[in-house]
Amino acid sequence: DALAARDLLEHAVAADPNYALGHSTLADAWAAMGYDQRAQQESKKARDLSSGLSHEERLWIEGRDWELNGKWDKAVEIYRTLFEFFPDNIEYGLHLAAAQKRARTVDEALATLAALRKLPAPDRDDPRIALQQADVFDIKGAYSEQQAAAETAASRARDLGATLLLARALTQEARSFEKQGK
C-alpha cells in the first residue's frame, strides 16, 4: 500500500530529516505511485545523507538512486557489487536482474535469475523470480518461455495468496498468448 506507506514515511522523515534510509524508502513509495520527480528528489536526499551509513546501505541507496533516475548501467554496476557480496540476498538479485533487463542485457538478467533459483527455499520459489523471467523472455521475443515463466509465477503467487503478483503474472501470461497468436 504505497499511499499509506508514503504517509507514514513522510511522518518518519519529518521526525528525523537526516535519516537517509527513510528518504530512500519514501522515494520507493513515490515511485510506486507514479510520482517519478518526487521519487528522484527523495532519492537524492537519501544519497546526500548516506555518508554515515554502512557501505552496504550506501550502495543500496546509490543503486536505488541510479535506478529511479534511469541510469541502468550504473544501477547494474551497484547491484552487481551488492549481489556478489551478498549472493543470498534475493532483493539485491531481483534488483540486479531488473536493472539488467532495463539496460537490455537480457542474457545477463537470465543468468542472474538462474542464480536466484539456486538459493535455498523459500527464496528460490519466490514468484518474483519467475515474473522477472517472464519480463525478460518478453523482451527477448521468447514467447513460449515467457508463457511458462508466467504460469510458474502465477502458480506460486496463488499459493502464497499474493494477489498483486498473481495479477502481474496473469497479465504476462495473456501478453505471451497474444504474441503467440493464441
PDB file of C-alpha atoms in Angstrom:
ATOM      1  CA  ASP A   1       0.000   0.000   0.000  1.00  0.00           C
ATOM      2  CA  ALA A   2       2.184   2.782  -1.316  1.00  0.00           C
ATOM      3  CA  LEU A   3      -0.237   5.537  -0.317  1.00  0.00           C
ATOM      4  CA  ALA A   4      -0.351   4.512   3.348  1.00  0.00           C
ATOM      5  CA  ALA A   5       3.396   3.879   3.314  1.00  0.00           C
ATOM      6  CA  ARG A   6       4.018   7.323   1.880  1.00  0.00           C
ATOM      7  CA  ASP A   7       2.011   8.972   4.662  1.00  0.00           C
ATOM      8  CA  LEU A   8       3.864   7.052   7.379  1.00  0.00           C
ATOM      9  CA  LEU A   9       7.240   7.649   5.756  1.00  0.00           C
ATOM     10  CA  GLU A  10       6.565  11.376   5.436  1.00  0.00           C
ATOM     11  CA  HIS A  11       5.969  11.450   9.199  1.00  0.00           C
ATOM     12  CA  ALA A  12       9.167   9.469   9.757  1.00  0.00           C
ATOM     13  CA  VAL A  13      11.354  11.804   7.701  1.00  0.00           C
ATOM     14  CA  ALA A  14       9.701  14.824   9.327  1.00  0.00           C
ATOM     15  CA  ALA A  15      10.609  13.363  12.730  1.00  0.00           C
ATOM     16  CA  ASP A  16      14.198  12.683  11.617  1.00  0.00           C
ATOM     17  CA  PRO A  17      15.035  14.623   8.436  1.00  0.00           C
ATOM     18  CA  ASN A  18      18.593  13.244   8.408  1.00  0.00           C
ATOM     19  CA  TYR A  19      17.581   9.563   8.230  1.00  0.00           C
ATOM     20  CA  ALA A  20      18.775   8.518   4.776  1.00  0.00           C
ATOM     21  CA  LEU A  21      17.006   5.149   4.712  1.00  0.00           C
ATOM     22  CA  GLY A  22      13.688   6.875   5.471  1.00  0.00           C
ATOM     23  CA  HIS A  23      14.144   9.160   2.477  1.00  0.00           C
ATOM     24  CA  SER A  24      15.138   6.196   0.305  1.00  0.00           C
ATOM     25  CA  THR A  25      12.048   4.223   1.282  1.00  0.00           C
ATOM     26  CA  LEU A  26       9.870   7.296   0.780  1.00  0.00           C
ATOM     27  CA  ALA A  27      11.358   7.573  -2.713  1.00  0.00           C
ATOM     28  CA  ASP A  28      10.235   3.987  -3.364  1.00  0.00           C
ATOM     29  CA  ALA A  29       6.700   4.843  -2.230  1.00  0.00           C
ATOM     30  CA  TRP A  30       6.582   7.897  -4.501  1.00  0.00           C
ATOM     31  CA  ALA A  31       7.861   5.776  -7.409  1.00  0.00           C
ATOM     32  CA  ALA A  32       5.249   3.080  -6.774  1.00  0.00           C
ATOM     33  CA  MET A  33       2.551   5.758  -7.024  1.00  0.00           C
ATOM     34  CA  GLY A  34       3.995   7.094 -10.285  1.00  0.00           C
ATOM     35  CA  TYR A  35       5.444  10.336  -8.918  1.00  0.00           C
ATOM     36  CA  ASP A  36       8.840   9.987 -10.551  1.00  0.00           C
ATOM     37  CA  GLN A  37      10.061  13.528  -9.915  1.00  0.00           C
ATOM     38  CA  ARG A  38       9.236  13.340  -6.211  1.00  0.00           C
ATOM     39  CA  ALA A  39      10.857   9.912  -6.051  1.00  0.00           C
ATOM     40  CA  GLN A  40      14.026  11.315  -7.611  1.00  0.00           C
ATOM     41  CA  GLN A  41      14.063  14.232  -5.162  1.00  0.00           C
ATOM     42  CA  GLU A  42      13.738  11.926  -2.143  1.00  0.00           C
ATOM     43  CA  SER A  43      16.317   9.567  -3.569  1.00  0.00           C
ATOM     44  CA  LYS A  44      18.776  12.436  -3.958  1.00  0.00           C
ATOM     45  CA  LYS A  45      18.158  13.448  -0.320  1.00  0.00           C
ATOM     46  CA  ALA A  46      18.814   9.873   0.742  1.00  0.00           C
ATOM     47  CA  ARG A  47      22.052   9.737  -1.211  1.00  0.00           C
ATOM     48  CA  ASP A  48      23.186  13.106   0.159  1.00  0.00           C
ATOM     49  CA  LEU A  49      22.527  11.906   3.723  1.00  0.00           C
ATOM     50  CA  SER A  50      24.018   8.410   3.376  1.00  0.00           C
ATOM     51  CA  SER A  51      27.644   9.141   4.312  1.00  0.00           C
ATOM     52  CA  GLY A  52      27.223   7.863   7.879  1.00  0.00           C
ATOM     53  CA  LEU A  53      25.691   4.555   6.867  1.00  0.00           C
ATOM     54  CA  SER A  54      27.371   1.203   6.332  1.00  0.00           C
ATOM     55  CA  HIS A  55      28.956   0.517   2.954  1.00  0.00           C
ATOM     56  CA  GLU A  56      26.151  -1.913   2.120  1.00  0.00           C
ATOM     57  CA  GLU A  57      23.432   0.640   2.941  1.00  0.00           C
ATOM     58  CA  ARG A  58      25.199   3.375   0.970  1.00  0.00           C
ATOM     59  CA  LEU A  59      25.446   1.081  -2.056  1.00  0.00           C
ATOM     60  CA  TRP A  60      21.765   0.165  -1.779  1.00  0.00           C
ATOM     61  CA  ILE A  61      20.751   3.830  -1.671  1.00  0.00           C
ATOM     62  CA  GLU A  62      23.061   4.631  -4.582  1.00  0.00           C
ATOM     63  CA  GLY A  63      21.669   1.748  -6.645  1.00  0.00           C
ATOM     64  CA  ARG A  64      18.095   2.855  -5.989  1.00  0.00           C
ATOM     65  CA  ASP A  65      19.045   6.418  -6.951  1.00  0.00           C
ATOM     66  CA  TRP A  66      20.550   5.296 -10.257  1.00  0.00           C
ATOM     67  CA  GLU A  67      17.512   3.095 -10.870  1.00  0.00           C
ATOM     68  CA  LEU A  68      14.990   5.871 -10.138  1.00  0.00           C
ATOM     69  CA  ASN A  69      16.903   8.160 -12.483  1.00  0.00           C
ATOM     70  CA  GLY A  70      17.021   5.610 -15.322  1.00  0.00           C
ATOM     71  CA  LYS A  71      20.816   5.213 -15.254  1.00  0.00           C
ATOM     72  CA  TRP A  72      20.646   1.481 -15.847  1.00  0.00           C
ATOM     73  CA  ASP A  73      24.342   0.800 -16.458  1.00  0.00           C
ATOM     74  CA  LYS A  74      25.232   2.464 -13.157  1.00  0.00           C
ATOM     75  CA  ALA A  75      22.417   0.647 -11.355  1.00  0.00           C
ATOM     76  CA  VAL A  76      23.642  -2.680 -12.786  1.00  0.00           C
ATOM     77  CA  GLU A  77      27.159  -1.949 -11.549  1.00  0.00           C
ATOM     78  CA  ILE A  78      25.988  -1.172  -7.997  1.00  0.00           C
ATOM     79  CA  TYR A  79      23.517  -4.071  -7.755  1.00  0.00           C
ATOM     80  CA  ARG A  80      26.109  -6.469  -9.170  1.00  0.00           C
ATOM     81  CA  THR A  81      28.512  -5.407  -6.429  1.00  0.00           C
ATOM     82  CA  LEU A  82      25.836  -5.929  -3.766  1.00  0.00           C
ATOM     83  CA  PHE A  83      24.780  -9.299  -5.167  1.00  0.00           C
ATOM     84  CA  GLU A  84      28.382 -10.501  -5.411  1.00  0.00           C
ATOM     85  CA  PHE A  85      29.000  -9.604  -1.760  1.00  0.00           C
ATOM     86  CA  PHE A  86      25.599 -10.890  -0.609  1.00  0.00           C
ATOM     87  CA  PRO A  87      24.618 -13.667  -3.060  1.00  0.00           C
ATOM     88  CA  ASP A  88      21.904 -14.945  -0.720  1.00  0.00           C
ATOM     89  CA  ASN A  89      20.034 -11.609  -0.699  1.00  0.00           C
ATOM     90  CA  ILE A  90      17.113 -12.080  -3.060  1.00  0.00           C
ATOM     91  CA  GLU A  91      16.318  -8.348  -3.136  1.00  0.00           C
ATOM     92  CA  TYR A  92      19.760  -7.492  -4.484  1.00  0.00           C
ATOM     93  CA  GLY A  93      19.464 -10.208  -7.116  1.00  0.00           C
ATOM     94  CA  LEU A  94      15.990  -9.139  -8.195  1.00  0.00           C
ATOM     95  CA  HIS A  95      17.057  -5.505  -8.493  1.00  0.00           C
ATOM     96  CA  LEU A  96      20.154  -6.564 -10.444  1.00  0.00           C
ATOM     97  CA  ALA A  97      18.056  -8.606 -12.875  1.00  0.00           C
ATOM     98  CA  ALA A  98      15.555  -5.764 -13.290  1.00  0.00           C
ATOM     99  CA  ALA A  99      18.331  -3.258 -13.990  1.00  0.00           C
ATOM    100  CA  GLN A 100      19.990  -5.678 -16.427  1.00  0.00           C
ATOM    101  CA  LYS A 101      16.653  -6.100 -18.197  1.00  0.00           C
ATOM    102  CA  ARG A 102      16.214  -2.325 -18.447  1.00  0.00           C
ATOM    103  CA  ALA A 103      19.820  -1.998 -19.689  1.00  0.00           C
ATOM    104  CA  ARG A 104      18.875  -4.578 -22.361  1.00  0.00           C
ATOM    105  CA  THR A 105      21.462  -7.108 -21.227  1.00  0.00           C
ATOM    106  CA  VAL A 106      18.861  -9.853 -21.208  1.00  0.00           C
ATOM    107  CA  ASP A 107      21.252 -12.804 -21.157  1.00  0.00           C
ATOM    108  CA  GLU A 108      22.907 -11.364 -18.039  1.00  0.00           C
ATOM    109  CA  ALA A 109      19.465 -10.890 -16.487  1.00  0.00           C
ATOM    110  CA  LEU A 110      18.612 -14.528 -17.187  1.00  0.00           C
ATOM    111  CA  ALA A 111      21.914 -15.623 -15.613  1.00  0.00           C
ATOM    112  CA  THR A 112      21.148 -13.576 -12.505  1.00  0.00           C
ATOM    113  CA  LEU A 113      17.683 -15.124 -12.287  1.00  0.00           C
ATOM    114  CA  ALA A 114      19.208 -18.594 -12.682  1.00  0.00           C
ATOM    115  CA  ALA A 115      21.480 -17.810  -9.713  1.00  0.00           C
ATOM    116  CA  LEU A 116      18.417 -16.780  -7.689  1.00  0.00           C
ATOM    117  CA  ARG A 117      16.734 -20.101  -8.473  1.00  0.00           C
ATOM    118  CA  LYS A 118      19.695 -21.823  -6.796  1.00  0.00           C
ATOM    119  CA  LEU A 119      19.019 -20.091  -3.467  1.00  0.00           C
ATOM    120  CA  PRO A 120      17.681 -22.229  -0.653  1.00  0.00           C
ATOM    121  CA  ALA A 121      13.924 -22.482  -0.150  1.00  0.00           C
ATOM    122  CA  PRO A 122      11.778 -20.492   0.238  1.00  0.00           C
ATOM    123  CA  ASP A 123      13.690 -17.778  -1.656  1.00  0.00           C
ATOM    124  CA  ARG A 124      14.229 -19.899  -4.774  1.00  0.00           C
ATOM    125  CA  ASP A 125      10.447 -20.311  -5.061  1.00  0.00           C
ATOM    126  CA  ASP A 126       9.692 -16.590  -4.841  1.00  0.00           C
ATOM    127  CA  PRO A 127       7.199 -15.811  -7.636  1.00  0.00           C
ATOM    128  CA  ARG A 128       9.042 -12.571  -8.415  1.00  0.00           C
ATOM    129  CA  ILE A 129      11.892 -14.601  -9.923  1.00  0.00           C
ATOM    130  CA  ALA A 130       9.601 -16.277 -12.454  1.00  0.00           C
ATOM    131  CA  LEU A 131       7.815 -12.983 -13.064  1.00  0.00           C
ATOM    132  CA  GLN A 132      11.137 -11.294 -13.876  1.00  0.00           C
ATOM    133  CA  GLN A 133      11.943 -14.198 -16.191  1.00  0.00           C
ATOM    134  CA  ALA A 134       8.655 -13.661 -18.000  1.00  0.00           C
ATOM    135  CA  ASP A 135       9.532  -9.978 -18.453  1.00  0.00           C
ATOM    136  CA  VAL A 136      12.969 -10.840 -19.824  1.00  0.00           C
ATOM    137  CA  PHE A 137      11.613 -13.501 -22.180  1.00  0.00           C
ATOM    138  CA  ASP A 138       9.090 -10.937 -23.452  1.00  0.00           C
ATOM    139  CA  ILE A 139      11.911  -8.538 -24.346  1.00  0.00           C
ATOM    140  CA  LYS A 140      13.861 -11.398 -25.908  1.00  0.00           C
ATOM    141  CA  GLY A 141      10.889 -12.421 -28.025  1.00  0.00           C
ATOM    142  CA  ALA A 142      10.822 -15.897 -26.483  1.00  0.00           C
ATOM    143  CA  TYR A 143       7.065 -16.021 -26.003  1.00  0.00           C
ATOM    144  CA  SER A 144       6.610 -19.702 -25.156  1.00  0.00           C
ATOM    145  CA  GLU A 145       9.288 -19.329 -22.451  1.00  0.00           C
ATOM    146  CA  GLN A 146       7.506 -16.155 -21.303  1.00  0.00           C
ATOM    147  CA  GLN A 147       4.275 -18.134 -21.034  1.00  0.00           C
ATOM    148  CA  ALA A 148       5.917 -20.915 -18.995  1.00  0.00           C
ATOM    149  CA  ALA A 149       7.588 -18.441 -16.624  1.00  0.00           C
ATOM    150  CA  ALA A 150       4.334 -16.512 -16.213  1.00  0.00           C
ATOM    151  CA  GLU A 151       2.456 -19.742 -15.431  1.00  0.00           C
ATOM    152  CA  THR A 152       5.060 -20.617 -12.787  1.00  0.00           C
ATOM    153  CA  ALA A 153       4.835 -17.128 -11.290  1.00  0.00           C
ATOM    154  CA  ALA A 154       1.027 -17.313 -11.235  1.00  0.00           C
ATOM    155  CA  SER A 155       1.033 -20.711  -9.542  1.00  0.00           C
ATOM    156  CA  ARG A 156       3.494 -19.609  -6.863  1.00  0.00           C
ATOM    157  CA  ALA A 157       1.698 -16.306  -6.295  1.00  0.00           C
ATOM    158  CA  ARG A 158      -1.635 -18.122  -5.995  1.00  0.00           C
ATOM    159  CA  ASP A 159      -0.119 -20.497  -3.405  1.00  0.00           C
ATOM    160  CA  LEU A 160       1.105 -17.522  -1.369  1.00  0.00           C
ATOM    161  CA  GLY A 161      -2.104 -15.519  -1.723  1.00  0.00           C
ATOM    162  CA  ALA A 162      -0.065 -12.731  -3.336  1.00  0.00           C
ATOM    163  CA  THR A 163      -2.852 -11.193  -5.410  1.00  0.00           C
ATOM    164  CA  LEU A 164      -0.856  -8.326  -6.937  1.00  0.00           C
ATOM    165  CA  LEU A 165       1.882 -10.706  -8.099  1.00  0.00           C
ATOM    166  CA  LEU A 166      -0.801 -13.070  -9.384  1.00  0.00           C
ATOM    167  CA  ALA A 167      -2.357 -10.264 -11.413  1.00  0.00           C
ATOM    168  CA  ARG A 168       1.014  -9.305 -12.881  1.00  0.00           C
ATOM    169  CA  ALA A 169       1.750 -12.944 -13.738  1.00  0.00           C
ATOM    170  CA  LEU A 170      -1.625 -13.423 -15.434  1.00  0.00           C
ATOM    171  CA  THR A 171      -1.030 -10.233 -17.416  1.00  0.00           C
ATOM    172  CA  GLN A 172       2.324 -11.601 -18.575  1.00  0.00           C
ATOM    173  CA  GLU A 173       0.688 -14.892 -19.496  1.00  0.00           C
ATOM    174  CA  ALA A 174      -2.009 -13.088 -21.511  1.00  0.00           C
ATOM    175  CA  ARG A 175       0.662 -10.994 -23.241  1.00  0.00           C
ATOM    176  CA  SER A 176       2.504 -14.175 -24.220  1.00  0.00           C
ATOM    177  CA  PHE A 177      -0.711 -15.687 -25.626  1.00  0.00           C
ATOM    178  CA  GLU A 178      -1.318 -12.550 -27.672  1.00  0.00           C
ATOM    179  CA  LYS A 179       2.203 -12.549 -29.080  1.00  0.00           C
ATOM    180  CA  GLN A 180       1.961 -16.252 -29.920  1.00  0.00           C
ATOM    181  CA  GLY A 181      -1.365 -15.660 -31.696  1.00  0.00           C
ATOM    182  CA  LYS A 182      -3.310 -17.866 -29.260  1.00  0.00           C
TER     183      LYS A 182
END
